[in-house]
Amino acid sequence: MGMTNRRIAPPGSTYAEQRHYVVPAHLADLRGPAPGLVTLDQQLDWSSEGRYDLDDAGDLQLLYQTVLNQASSVDDLCRWLNETTLRTIWQSLWLPGWLRALWQARFPELGAPPKTLAG
């Protein structure tokens, strides 16, 4: 009987831990659209439409989660994400722990609790 070569992930590793995520060098590089309607490239959003209304909080959050998870290059991030918007919604994004940790390792300010208004 022949042997089958199978690559077996180390115990405890997850898809998110094996996936290659990209992170920009500087948050200021993120100069994507802020308001309006956008249609993501099919490589980022495989759905039939991929249209997002950035003025709608739910669409905005979904677009950012999609781009952060699916971007294969820093160019993707810079084209679709906006620094100010990312800083505003970062804490509310649903992201794999490994992805969030990578971004917060480079940009510790993202992990800081939101500032409260002085009373």
PDB file of C-alpha atoms in Angstrom:
ATOM      1  CA  MET A   1       0.000   0.000   0.000  1.00  0.00           C
ATOM      2  CA  GLY A   2       1.251   3.476  -0.886  1.00  0.00           C
ATOM      3  CA  MET A   3       1.479   6.246   1.620  1.00  0.00           C
ATOM      4  CA  THR A   4      -0.463   9.454   1.212  1.00  0.00           C
ATOM      5  CA  ASN A   5       1.296  12.708   1.946  1.00  0.00           C
ATOM      6  CA  ARG A   6      -1.001  14.909   3.971  1.00  0.00           C
ATOM      7  CA  ARG A   7      -0.101  18.202   5.504  1.00  0.00           C
ATOM      8  CA  ILE A   8      -1.460  18.177   9.003  1.00  0.00           C
ATOM      9  CA  ALA A   9      -1.723  21.426  10.901  1.00  0.00           C
ATOM     10  CA  PRO A  10      -0.225  21.486  14.388  1.00  0.00           C
ATOM     11  CA  PRO A  11      -2.712  20.634  17.133  1.00  0.00           C
ATOM     12  CA  GLY A  12      -4.679  23.666  18.204  1.00  0.00           C
ATOM     13  CA  SER A  13      -4.006  25.686  15.089  1.00  0.00           C
ATOM     14  CA  THR A  14      -6.940  27.204  13.308  1.00  0.00           C
ATOM     15  CA  TYR A  15      -7.527  28.436   9.790  1.00  0.00           C
ATOM     16  CA  ALA A  16      -7.226  32.018  11.036  1.00  0.00           C
ATOM     17  CA  GLU A  17      -3.815  31.246  12.578  1.00  0.00           C
ATOM     18  CA  GLN A  18      -2.554  29.765   9.300  1.00  0.00           C
ATOM     19  CA  ARG A  19      -4.050  32.425   7.038  1.00  0.00           C
ATOM     20  CA  HIS A  20      -1.816  35.186   5.703  1.00  0.00           C
ATOM     21  CA  TYR A  21      -3.196  38.589   6.731  1.00  0.00           C
ATOM     22  CA  VAL A  22      -1.784  41.893   5.540  1.00  0.00           C
ATOM     23  CA  VAL A  23      -1.244  45.006   7.652  1.00  0.00           C
ATOM     24  CA  PRO A  24      -0.151  48.416   6.327  1.00  0.00           C
ATOM     25  CA  ALA A  25       2.974  50.175   7.561  1.00  0.00           C
ATOM     26  CA  HIS A  26       0.984  53.235   8.642  1.00  0.00           C
ATOM     27  CA  LEU A  27      -2.693  53.862   9.348  1.00  0.00           C
ATOM     28  CA  ALA A  28      -2.348  57.124   7.404  1.00  0.00           C
ATOM     29  CA  ASP A  29      -1.882  54.986   4.268  1.00  0.00           C
ATOM     30  CA  LEU A  30      -5.571  54.004   4.496  1.00  0.00           C
ATOM     31  CA  ARG A  31      -7.200  56.545   2.195  1.00  0.00           C
ATOM     32  CA  GLY A  32     -10.239  54.662   1.004  1.00  0.00           C
ATOM     33  CA  PRO A  33     -13.716  56.078   0.518  1.00  0.00           C
ATOM     34  CA  ALA A  34     -15.657  57.369   3.506  1.00  0.00           C
ATOM     35  CA  PRO A  35     -19.240  58.163   2.389  1.00  0.00           C
ATOM     36  CA  GLY A  36     -21.245  56.810  -0.533  1.00  0.00           C
ATOM     37  CA  LEU A  37     -21.798  53.562  -2.407  1.00  0.00           C
ATOM     38  CA  VAL A  38     -18.919  51.267  -3.329  1.00  0.00           C
ATOM     39  CA  THR A  39     -18.633  47.902  -5.056  1.00  0.00           C
ATOM     40  CA  LEU A  40     -15.781  45.713  -3.854  1.00  0.00           C
ATOM     41  CA  ASP A  41     -13.606  43.804  -6.288  1.00  0.00           C
ATOM     42  CA  GLN A  42     -14.725  40.214  -6.739  1.00  0.00           C
ATOM     43  CA  GLN A  43     -11.443  38.961  -5.268  1.00  0.00           C
ATOM     44  CA  LEU A  44     -12.501  40.512  -1.952  1.00  0.00           C
ATOM     45  CA  ASP A  45     -16.243  39.878  -2.059  1.00  0.00           C
ATOM     46  CA  TRP A  46     -17.383  36.784  -3.910  1.00  0.00           C
ATOM     47  CA  SER A  47     -21.073  37.567  -3.591  1.00  0.00           C
ATOM     48  CA  SER A  48     -23.001  38.445  -6.684  1.00  0.00           C
ATOM     49  CA  GLU A  49     -23.131  42.162  -5.909  1.00  0.00           C
ATOM     50  CA  GLY A  50     -20.554  43.231  -3.358  1.00  0.00           C
ATOM     51  CA  ARG A  51     -22.190  46.672  -3.073  1.00  0.00           C
ATOM     52  CA  TYR A  52     -21.948  48.579   0.185  1.00  0.00           C
ATOM     53  CA  ASP A  53     -23.508  51.832   1.350  1.00  0.00           C
ATOM     54  CA  LEU A  54     -20.858  53.427   3.532  1.00  0.00           C
ATOM     55  CA  ASP A  55     -23.498  55.714   5.030  1.00  0.00           C
ATOM     56  CA  ASP A  56     -25.230  52.630   6.501  1.00  0.00           C
ATOM     57  CA  ALA A  57     -23.580  51.435   9.753  1.00  0.00           C
ATOM     58  CA  GLY A  58     -24.250  47.750   9.012  1.00  0.00           C
ATOM     59  CA  ASP A  59     -22.874  47.919   5.467  1.00  0.00           C
ATOM     60  CA  LEU A  60     -19.861  49.888   6.671  1.00  0.00           C
ATOM     61  CA  GLN A  61     -19.027  47.311   9.334  1.00  0.00           C
ATOM     62  CA  LEU A  62     -19.485  44.427   6.889  1.00  0.00           C
ATOM     63  CA  LEU A  63     -17.257  46.051   4.266  1.00  0.00           C
ATOM     64  CA  TYR A  64     -14.459  46.633   6.793  1.00  0.00           C
ATOM     65  CA  GLN A  65     -14.681  43.084   8.141  1.00  0.00           C
ATOM     66  CA  THR A  66     -14.639  41.704   4.585  1.00  0.00           C
ATOM     67  CA  VAL A  67     -11.655  43.772   3.464  1.00  0.00           C
ATOM     68  CA  LEU A  68      -9.637  43.104   6.626  1.00  0.00           C
ATOM     69  CA  ASN A  69     -10.260  39.360   6.308  1.00  0.00           C
ATOM     70  CA  GLN A  70      -9.861  38.997   2.543  1.00  0.00           C
ATOM     71  CA  ALA A  71      -7.220  41.552   1.516  1.00  0.00           C
ATOM     72  CA  SER A  72      -4.260  39.889  -0.160  1.00  0.00           C
ATOM     73  CA  SER A  73      -2.161  43.057  -0.409  1.00  0.00           C
ATOM     74  CA  VAL A  74      -1.619  46.317   1.422  1.00  0.00           C
ATOM     75  CA  ASP A  75      -2.891  48.006  -1.749  1.00  0.00           C
ATOM     76  CA  ASP A  76      -6.297  46.384  -1.135  1.00  0.00           C
ATOM     77  CA  LEU A  77      -6.349  47.849   2.375  1.00  0.00           C
ATOM     78  CA  CYS A  78      -5.277  51.314   1.243  1.00  0.00           C
ATOM     79  CA  ARG A  79      -7.843  51.377  -1.562  1.00  0.00           C
ATOM     80  CA  TRP A  80     -10.888  50.340   0.485  1.00  0.00           C
ATOM     81  CA  LEU A  81     -10.248  51.346   4.114  1.00  0.00           C
ATOM     82  CA  ASN A  82     -10.206  54.841   5.561  1.00  0.00           C
ATOM     83  CA  GLU A  83      -8.031  55.628   8.581  1.00  0.00           C
ATOM     84  CA  THR A  84     -10.562  57.809  10.389  1.00  0.00           C
ATOM     85  CA  THR A  85     -13.384  55.344   9.823  1.00  0.00           C
ATOM     86  CA  LEU A  86     -11.265  52.375  10.901  1.00  0.00           C
ATOM     87  CA  ARG A  87     -10.287  54.108  14.142  1.00  0.00           C
ATOM     88  CA  THR A  88     -13.958  54.903  14.806  1.00  0.00           C
ATOM     89  CA  ILE A  89     -15.348  51.398  14.242  1.00  0.00           C
ATOM     90  CA  TRP A  90     -12.368  49.169  15.173  1.00  0.00           C
ATOM     91  CA  GLN A  91     -13.731  48.109  18.570  1.00  0.00           C
ATOM     92  CA  SER A  92     -17.076  47.065  17.059  1.00  0.00           C
ATOM     93  CA  LEU A  93     -15.636  44.928  14.237  1.00  0.00           C
ATOM     94  CA  TRP A  94     -16.043  41.166  14.432  1.00  0.00           C
ATOM     95  CA  LEU A  95     -12.589  39.848  13.505  1.00  0.00           C
ATOM     96  CA  PRO A  96     -10.610  36.667  14.102  1.00  0.00           C
ATOM     97  CA  GLY A  97      -8.463  37.064  17.211  1.00  0.00           C
ATOM     98  CA  TRP A  98      -5.248  36.486  15.281  1.00  0.00           C
ATOM     99  CA  LEU A  99      -6.090  39.233  12.763  1.00  0.00           C
ATOM    100  CA  ARG A 100      -7.016  41.702  15.508  1.00  0.00           C
ATOM    101  CA  ALA A 101      -3.787  40.860  17.381  1.00  0.00           C
ATOM    102  CA  LEU A 102      -1.653  41.494  14.272  1.00  0.00           C
ATOM    103  CA  TRP A 103      -3.195  44.922  13.715  1.00  0.00           C
ATOM    104  CA  GLN A 104      -3.012  45.895  17.391  1.00  0.00           C
ATOM    105  CA  ALA A 105       0.619  44.773  17.592  1.00  0.00           C
ATOM    106  CA  ARG A 106       1.458  47.269  14.841  1.00  0.00           C
ATOM    107  CA  PHE A 107      -1.048  49.908  15.969  1.00  0.00           C
ATOM    108  CA  PRO A 108      -1.476  49.630  19.768  1.00  0.00           C
ATOM    109  CA  GLU A 109      -3.755  52.673  19.764  1.00  0.00           C
ATOM    110  CA  LEU A 110      -6.456  50.544  18.115  1.00  0.00           C
ATOM    111  CA  GLY A 111      -6.625  48.354  21.203  1.00  0.00           C
ATOM    112  CA  ALA A 112      -7.028  51.243  23.607  1.00  0.00           C
ATOM    113  CA  PRO A 113     -10.477  51.617  25.121  1.00  0.00           C
ATOM    114  CA  PRO A 114     -12.569  54.289  23.437  1.00  0.00           C
ATOM    115  CA  LYS A 115     -12.156  57.751  24.928  1.00  0.00           C
ATOM    116  CA  THR A 116     -15.076  58.916  27.026  1.00  0.00           C
ATOM    117  CA  LEU A 117     -16.379  62.418  27.258  1.00  0.00           C
ATOM    118  CA  ALA A 118     -15.348  64.241  30.403  1.00  0.00           C
ATOM    119  CA  GLY A 119     -18.383  65.012  32.541  1.00  0.00           C
TER     120      GLY A 119
END
